[in-house]
mmCIF file of C-alpha atoms in Angstrom:
data_model
loop_
_atom_site.group_PDB
_atom_site.id
_atom_site.type_symbol
_atom_site.label_atom_id
_atom_site.label_comp_id
_atom_site.label_asym_id
_atom_site.label_seq_id
_atom_site.Cartn_x
_atom_site.Cartn_y
_atom_site.Cartn_z
ATOM 1 C CA MET A 129 104.280 25.121 20.112
ATOM 2 C CA THR A 130 101.397 25.182 17.659
ATOM 3 C CA VAL A 131 100.635 24.206 14.095
ATOM 4 C CA THR A 132 97.967 26.504 12.689
ATOM 5 C CA ALA A 133 96.542 26.096 9.203
ATOM 6 C CA LEU A 134 94.767 28.964 7.454
ATOM 7 C CA VAL A 135 92.219 28.348 4.713
ATOM 8 C CA ALA A 136 89.533 30.337 2.917
ATOM 9 C CA ALA A 137 86.565 29.876 0.628
ATOM 10 C CA LYS A 138 87.983 32.535 -1.712
ATOM 11 C CA SER A 139 91.059 34.754 -1.680
ATOM 12 C CA CYS A 140 90.420 37.071 1.256
ATOM 13 C CA GLY A 141 93.775 37.599 2.958
ATOM 14 C CA VAL A 142 95.018 34.133 3.872
ATOM 15 C CA THR A 143 98.642 34.721 2.832
ATOM 16 C CA THR A 144 98.742 38.218 4.330
ATOM 17 C CA SER A 145 97.283 36.912 7.628
ATOM 18 C CA ALA A 146 99.695 33.963 7.653
ATOM 19 C CA LEU A 147 102.683 36.275 7.090
ATOM 20 C CA ALA A 148 101.499 38.636 9.816
ATOM 21 C CA LEU A 149 101.162 35.763 12.298
ATOM 22 C CA ALA A 150 104.601 34.358 11.452
ATOM 23 C CA LEU A 151 106.310 37.767 11.647
ATOM 24 C CA ALA A 152 104.555 38.817 14.855
ATOM 25 C CA SER A 153 105.049 35.616 16.806
ATOM 26 C CA SER A 154 107.038 36.048 20.004
ATOM 27 C CA ARG A 155 108.666 32.652 19.393
ATOM 28 C CA PRO A 156 110.599 31.137 16.452
ATOM 29 C CA SER A 157 108.151 30.744 13.604
ATOM 30 C CA LEU A 158 107.725 29.218 10.209
ATOM 31 C CA LEU A 159 105.379 30.170 7.406
ATOM 32 C CA ALA A 160 104.800 27.259 5.037
ATOM 33 C CA GLU A 161 103.205 28.448 1.810
ATOM 34 C CA CYS A 162 101.289 25.296 0.840
ATOM 35 C CA ASP A 163 98.532 26.660 -1.404
ATOM 36 C CA PRO A 164 98.153 24.180 -4.325
ATOM 37 C CA ALA A 165 97.053 27.084 -6.488
ATOM 38 C CA GLY A 166 100.542 28.567 -6.255
ATOM 39 C CA GLY A 167 102.497 30.833 -3.936
ATOM 40 C CA THR A 168 102.688 34.602 -3.968
ATOM 41 C CA ILE A 169 105.349 35.606 -1.437
ATOM 42 C CA ARG A 170 108.171 34.906 -3.902
ATOM 43 C CA ALA A 171 106.995 37.680 -6.207
ATOM 44 C CA GLY A 172 105.381 39.697 -3.423
ATOM 45 C CA LEU A 173 107.155 40.198 -0.107
ATOM 46 C CA PHE A 174 110.435 38.762 -1.465
ATOM 47 C CA GLU A 175 110.133 40.972 -4.592
ATOM 48 C CA GLY A 176 111.533 38.289 -6.902
ATOM 49 C CA ARG A 177 114.771 37.868 -4.899
ATOM 50 C CA VAL A 178 114.003 34.172 -4.321
ATOM 51 C CA ASP A 179 113.995 32.102 -7.530
ATOM 52 C CA ALA A 180 112.307 28.780 -8.308
ATOM 53 C CA SER A 181 115.304 26.778 -7.142
ATOM 54 C CA TYR A 182 113.934 27.187 -3.623
ATOM 55 C CA GLY A 183 110.562 26.096 -2.360
ATOM 56 C CA LEU A 184 107.845 23.577 -1.772
ATOM 57 C CA TYR A 185 108.022 21.727 -5.096
ATOM 58 C CA HIS A 186 111.516 20.384 -4.366
ATOM 59 C CA LEU A 187 110.231 18.511 -1.334
ATOM 60 C CA ALA A 188 108.288 16.066 -3.539
ATOM 61 C CA ALA A 189 111.440 14.541 -5.029
ATOM 62 C CA ALA A 190 113.154 14.582 -1.661
ATOM 63 C CA GLU A 191 110.327 12.717 0.001
ATOM 64 C CA ARG A 192 110.640 9.916 -2.545
ATOM 65 C CA ALA A 193 114.320 9.584 -1.584
ATOM 66 C CA GLY A 194 113.472 9.026 2.094
ATOM 67 C CA GLY A 195 112.982 10.794 5.397
ATOM 68 C CA ASP A 196 116.589 12.010 5.762
ATOM 69 C CA ALA A 197 116.528 13.572 2.309
ATOM 70 C CA LEU A 198 113.233 15.294 3.063
ATOM 71 C CA ALA A 199 114.515 16.728 6.339
ATOM 72 C CA HIS A 200 117.695 18.015 4.712
ATOM 73 C CA THR A 201 115.879 19.512 1.730
ATOM 74 C CA PHE A 202 113.250 21.104 3.897
ATOM 75 C CA ALA A 203 115.838 22.849 6.087
ATOM 76 C CA SER A 204 117.847 24.050 3.081
ATOM 77 C CA HIS A 205 114.814 25.593 1.385
ATOM 78 C CA LEU A 206 113.718 27.873 4.213
ATOM 79 C CA ILE A 207 114.147 31.621 3.604
ATOM 80 C CA PRO A 208 114.644 34.104 6.494
ATOM 81 C CA LEU A 209 111.763 36.493 7.035
ATOM 82 C CA ASP A 210 113.753 38.742 9.371
ATOM 83 C CA ALA A 211 117.346 39.618 10.207
ATOM 84 C CA SER A 212 117.390 37.372 13.295
ATOM 85 C CA GLY A 213 116.638 34.221 11.283
ATOM 86 C CA ASN A 214 114.109 33.189 13.937
ATOM 87 C CA ARG A 215 111.267 33.640 11.465
ATOM 88 C CA ARG A 216 111.431 31.710 8.227
ATOM 89 C CA ALA A 217 109.334 30.896 5.203
ATOM 90 C CA LEU A 218 108.995 27.937 2.865
ATOM 91 C CA PRO A 219 108.044 29.527 -0.516
ATOM 92 C CA GLY A 220 105.178 27.891 -2.333
ATOM 93 C CA LEU A 221 104.650 26.486 -5.826
ATOM 94 C CA THR A 222 105.559 28.515 -8.878
ATOM 95 C CA ASP A 223 103.033 26.627 -11.063
ATOM 96 C CA PRO A 224 99.657 25.176 -9.994
ATOM 97 C CA GLY A 225 100.433 22.235 -12.255
ATOM 98 C CA GLN A 226 103.008 21.102 -9.711
ATOM 99 C CA ALA A 227 100.341 20.371 -7.082
ATOM 100 C CA ALA A 228 99.679 16.815 -8.255
ATOM 101 C CA ALA A 229 103.310 15.871 -7.545
ATOM 102 C CA LEU A 230 102.799 16.778 -3.870
ATOM 103 C CA SER A 231 99.840 14.457 -3.226
ATOM 104 C CA ARG A 232 102.013 11.799 -1.552
ATOM 105 C CA THR A 233 104.308 14.386 0.070
ATOM 106 C CA TRP A 234 101.679 16.126 2.240
ATOM 107 C CA PRO A 235 101.543 13.435 4.962
ATOM 108 C CA ALA A 236 105.325 13.446 5.426
ATOM 109 C CA LEU A 237 105.365 17.243 5.417
ATOM 110 C CA ALA A 238 102.650 17.235 8.106
ATOM 111 C CA GLN A 239 104.975 15.134 10.250
ATOM 112 C CA VAL A 240 107.827 17.612 9.715
ATOM 113 C CA MET A 241 105.533 20.446 10.872
ATOM 114 C CA ARG A 242 104.586 18.437 13.928
ATOM 115 C CA VAL A 243 108.229 17.829 14.881
ATOM 116 C CA LEU A 244 109.070 21.527 14.416
ATOM 117 C CA ALA A 245 106.258 22.556 16.764
ATOM 118 C CA ASP A 246 106.586 19.815 19.386
ATOM 119 C CA GLU A 247 110.371 19.419 19.529
ATOM 120 C CA GLY A 248 111.721 22.573 17.921
ATOM 121 C CA GLY A 249 109.463 25.071 19.741
ATOM 122 C CA TYR A 250 108.259 26.700 16.527
ATOM 123 C CA ASP A 251 104.939 28.343 15.874
ATOM 124 C CA VAL A 252 104.153 26.858 12.443
ATOM 125 C CA VAL A 253 101.670 28.740 10.256
ATOM 126 C CA ILE A 254 100.441 26.926 7.145
ATOM 127 C CA ASP A 255 98.966 28.917 4.259
ATOM 128 C CA ALA A 256 96.715 26.183 2.827
ATOM 129 C CA GLY A 257 94.982 28.558 0.418
ATOM 130 C CA ARG A 258 91.496 28.276 -0.976
ATOM 131 C CA ILE A 259 89.477 25.155 -0.111
ATOM 132 C CA ALA A 260 88.497 23.138 -3.211
ATOM 133 C CA LEU A 261 85.684 20.610 -2.999
ATOM 134 C CA GLU A 262 84.846 17.574 -5.093
ATOM 135 C CA SER A 263 81.470 15.875 -4.559
ATOM 136 C CA GLY A 264 81.155 17.593 -1.217
ATOM 137 C CA ASN A 265 84.556 16.496 0.049
ATOM 138 C CA LEU A 266 87.977 18.102 0.080
ATOM 139 C CA HIS A 267 89.597 17.814 -3.321
ATOM 140 C CA PRO A 268 92.435 15.236 -3.170
ATOM 141 C CA VAL A 269 94.869 17.381 -5.195
ATOM 142 C CA LEU A 270 93.732 20.990 -4.865
ATOM 143 C CA THR A 271 93.571 20.985 -1.047
ATOM 144 C CA PRO A 272 96.494 19.832 1.159
ATOM 145 C CA ALA A 273 94.160 17.842 3.431
ATOM 146 C CA PRO A 274 96.861 15.981 5.408
ATOM 147 C CA LEU A 275 98.233 19.315 6.606
ATOM 148 C CA LEU A 276 94.803 20.204 7.954
ATOM 149 C CA HIS A 277 94.527 16.798 9.632
ATOM 150 C CA GLY A 278 97.796 17.335 11.521
ATOM 151 C CA ALA A 279 97.157 20.927 12.587
ATOM 152 C CA ASP A 280 96.289 21.942 16.140
ATOM 153 C CA LEU A 281 93.931 24.561 14.732
ATOM 154 C CA VAL A 282 92.377 25.096 11.295
ATOM 155 C CA LEU A 283 91.256 28.681 10.808
ATOM 156 C CA LEU A 284 88.780 29.673 8.166
ATOM 157 C CA VAL A 285 89.734 33.253 7.229
ATOM 158 C CA VAL A 286 86.692 35.422 6.542
ATOM 159 C CA ARG A 287 85.769 39.087 6.205
ATOM 160 C CA GLY A 288 82.716 40.699 7.720
ATOM 161 C CA THR A 289 81.008 41.047 4.339
ATOM 162 C CA LYS A 290 77.946 39.289 2.977
ATOM 163 C CA GLN A 291 79.921 37.903 0.067
ATOM 164 C CA SER A 292 82.648 36.432 2.249
ATOM 165 C CA LEU A 293 80.231 34.857 4.699
ATOM 166 C CA SER A 294 78.032 33.473 1.948
ATOM 167 C CA LEU A 295 80.997 31.746 0.320
ATOM 168 C CA ALA A 296 82.367 30.487 3.635
ATOM 169 C CA ARG A 297 79.039 28.960 4.692
ATOM 170 C CA HIS A 298 79.331 26.241 2.000
ATOM 171 C CA ILE A 299 82.680 24.889 3.161
ATOM 172 C CA VAL A 300 82.114 24.812 6.936
ATOM 173 C CA GLU A 301 80.437 21.414 7.035
ATOM 174 C CA PRO A 302 82.867 19.684 4.686
ATOM 175 C CA LEU A 303 85.745 21.026 6.798
ATOM 176 C CA ARG A 304 84.055 20.051 10.034
ATOM 177 C CA GLY A 305 83.402 16.550 8.758
ATOM 178 C CA GLU A 306 86.946 16.131 7.418
ATOM 179 C CA LEU A 307 88.511 17.117 10.733
ATOM 180 C CA ALA A 308 86.128 14.954 12.723
ATOM 181 C CA GLU A 309 86.858 11.883 10.600
ATOM 182 C CA ARG A 310 90.523 12.262 9.802
ATOM 183 C CA GLY A 311 91.907 15.180 11.838
ATOM 184 C CA SER A 312 92.157 15.960 15.552
ATOM 185 C CA GLY A 313 88.425 16.654 15.850
ATOM 186 C CA ALA A 314 85.791 19.056 14.572
ATOM 187 C CA ASP A 315 86.562 21.480 17.400
ATOM 188 C CA ALA A 316 89.932 22.209 15.746
ATOM 189 C CA LEU A 317 87.975 24.434 13.326
ATOM 190 C CA GLY A 318 87.544 28.106 14.106
ATOM 191 C CA LEU A 319 87.386 31.491 12.448
ATOM 192 C CA LEU A 320 89.915 34.261 11.887
ATOM 193 C CA LEU A 321 87.984 37.427 11.115
ATOM 194 C CA ILE A 322 89.452 40.298 9.147
ATOM 195 C CA GLU A 323 87.602 43.417 10.261
ATOM 196 C CA ASP A 324 86.542 44.519 6.792
ATOM 197 C CA GLY A 325 82.762 44.840 6.404
ATOM 198 C CA PRO A 326 79.798 45.535 8.650
ATOM 199 C CA ALA A 327 79.444 42.172 10.398
ATOM 200 C CA ARG A 328 80.905 41.994 13.906
ATOM 201 C CA ALA A 329 82.541 38.963 15.463
ATOM 202 C CA HIS A 330 79.414 37.702 17.272
ATOM 203 C CA GLU A 331 77.377 38.029 14.059
ATOM 204 C CA VAL A 332 79.982 36.155 12.025
ATOM 205 C CA SER A 333 80.128 33.407 14.671
ATOM 206 C CA ALA A 334 76.364 33.033 14.700
ATOM 207 C CA THR A 335 76.140 32.964 10.899
ATOM 208 C CA LEU A 336 78.813 30.275 10.415
ATOM 209 C CA ARG A 337 78.189 28.471 13.742
ATOM 210 C CA LEU A 338 81.902 28.555 14.571
ATOM 211 C CA PRO A 339 83.862 30.435 17.227
ATOM 212 C CA VAL A 340 85.845 33.516 16.204
ATOM 213 C CA LEU A 341 89.237 32.693 17.724
ATOM 214 C CA ALA A 342 90.812 36.012 16.783
ATOM 215 C CA THR A 343 90.280 39.154 14.739
ATOM 216 C CA LEU A 344 92.746 41.137 12.661
ATOM 217 C CA PRO A 345 92.282 44.783 11.624
ATOM 218 C CA PHE A 346 91.890 45.948 8.049
ATOM 219 C CA ASP A 347 95.283 47.645 7.753
ATOM 220 C CA PRO A 348 95.953 48.470 4.088
ATOM 221 C CA GLU A 349 99.418 49.872 4.646
ATOM 222 C CA THR A 350 100.814 46.817 6.400
ATOM 223 C CA ALA A 351 98.880 44.434 4.161
ATOM 224 C CA GLY A 352 100.324 46.193 1.111
ATOM 225 C CA TYR A 353 103.852 45.624 2.397
ATOM 226 C CA LEU A 354 103.191 41.934 3.133
ATOM 227 C CA THR A 355 101.594 41.482 -0.301
ATOM 228 C CA HIS A 356 103.938 43.495 -2.489
ATOM 229 C CA GLY A 357 107.078 44.179 -0.472
ATOM 230 C CA GLY A 358 108.703 47.593 -0.458
ATOM 231 C CA GLN A 359 109.185 49.775 2.557
ATOM 232 C CA PRO A 360 108.124 48.179 5.884
ATOM 233 C CA PRO A 361 105.444 50.144 7.760
ATOM 234 C CA ARG A 362 106.479 52.270 10.716
ATOM 235 C CA SER A 363 106.111 50.125 13.824
ATOM 236 C CA LYS A 364 103.670 52.467 15.608
ATOM 237 C CA ARG A 365 101.307 52.304 12.674
ATOM 238 C CA ALA A 366 101.553 48.562 12.062
ATOM 239 C CA THR A 367 98.343 47.672 13.819
ATOM 240 C CA LEU A 368 98.044 44.438 11.870
ATOM 241 C CA LEU A 369 101.288 43.088 13.282
ATOM 242 C CA ALA A 370 100.444 44.190 16.829
ATOM 243 C CA ARG A 371 97.102 42.422 16.728
ATOM 244 C CA ALA A 372 98.658 39.409 14.991
ATOM 245 C CA ARG A 373 100.965 38.927 17.988
ATOM 246 C CA THR A 374 97.951 38.849 20.305
ATOM 247 C CA ALA A 375 96.196 36.460 17.924
ATOM 248 C CA SER A 376 99.157 34.063 17.867
ATOM 249 C CA GLU A 377 99.098 33.968 21.696
ATOM 250 C CA ASP A 378 95.339 33.309 21.585
ATOM 251 C CA PHE A 379 95.889 30.405 19.158
ATOM 252 C CA ARG A 380 98.579 28.947 21.349
ATOM 253 C CA ALA A 381 96.240 29.092 24.368
ATOM 254 C CA ALA A 382 93.387 27.528 22.391
ATOM 255 C CA ALA A 383 95.638 24.690 21.162
ATOM 256 C CA SER A 384 96.835 24.048 24.735
ATOM 257 C CA ARG A 385 93.222 23.816 25.952
ATOM 258 C CA ARG A 386 92.374 21.349 23.193
ATOM 259 C CA ALA A 387 95.441 19.243 24.052
ATOM 260 C CA LEU A 388 94.441 19.104 27.732
ATOM 261 C CA GLN A 389 90.869 18.143 26.832
ATOM 262 C CA ARG A 390 92.101 15.305 24.682
ATOM 263 C CA ARG A 391 94.485 14.125 27.431
ATOM 264 C CA TYR A 392 91.953 14.442 30.225
ATOM 265 C CA PRO A 393 88.511 14.015 28.641
ATOM 266 C CA GLN A 394 85.424 14.800 30.630
ATOM 267 C CA PRO A 395 84.041 11.692 32.341
ATOM 268 C CA ALA A 396 80.986 10.237 30.655
ATOM 269 C CA ALA A 397 77.711 11.045 32.341
ATOM 270 C CA TYR A 398 75.881 8.148 33.924
ATOM 271 C CA PRO A 399 73.024 7.362 31.533
ATOM 272 C CA GLN A 400 70.693 6.376 34.345
ATOM 273 C CA LEU A 401 70.844 9.882 35.775
ATOM 274 C CA SER A 402 68.530 11.240 33.124
ATOM 275 C CA GLY A 403 65.859 8.807 34.219
ATOM 276 C CA VAL A 404 66.323 9.709 37.889
ATOM 277 C CA LEU A 405 66.045 13.424 37.162
ATOM 278 C CA GLN A 406 62.940 12.825 35.015
ATOM 279 C CA ARG A 407 61.222 10.955 37.886
ATOM 280 C CA LEU A 408 62.167 13.648 40.383
ATOM 281 C CA ASN A 409 60.741 16.330 38.134
ATOM 282 C CA GLN A 410 57.548 14.379 37.600
ATOM 283 C CA GLY A 411 57.206 13.924 41.376
ATOM 284 C CA ALA A 412 57.677 17.600 42.006
ATOM 285 C CA GLY A 413 55.046 18.410 39.427
ATOM 286 C CA SER A 414 52.468 16.064 40.968
ATOM 287 C CA ARG A 415 53.016 17.591 44.427
ATOM 288 C CA GLY A 416 52.448 21.070 43.044
#
């Protein structure tokens, strides 16, 4: 299946969107809360029922012990998101100060995500949090860059507001360059638009020069449940989850198209054709 990483220029619904995608997926799914600034689902959706003995930070020590230890620890630290157990979450850091310990763990974790998607049939959704830059490049500690490199799609989450688009504009090129140089290509980058604000999808796409791969509605009731826990919304009113299911299918289709294009690239155009066409055009002009 697919590995989709969600990022933002500033907190604007990344975790809520990631949870919605994981919960709404029609296939087994995993939400990996990998924001170096710290996780929120432990105190939010899980309402404090999951303590610090579970979660992302424990993978750092396991990775140093070897691949088998990492695989075992990873599996034992997943928390069910629903009664079926087909949707699971890896809770994030409890302290942003723990992020430095994960710098050498991200590449191995990216491989785990890849195996889950390719061999386990999971839709993997990575909450990579807010993008941090250093000298115009992705920050080596405050952004989990290897997870973005290994993703099928990297989605910049934005709202249709001037503030959101203004902030997002400054990270588009660093992200595009990072994915072109170290990831699966610049075309892995797209937009996930939360319909909050006056700008429509085509306007957002034109402003940021990126395709809007999906939109999610501004649904305060469902977003409140995903952010704070409590009583789940009634299914007929959970428009966010309904649209998230459609979005996850759209992402799966987009990832499949990219995989086919990489496997069967378009043949290179014959360079001499441009000269032939130029001469033909010049001849037609002289006859007129």
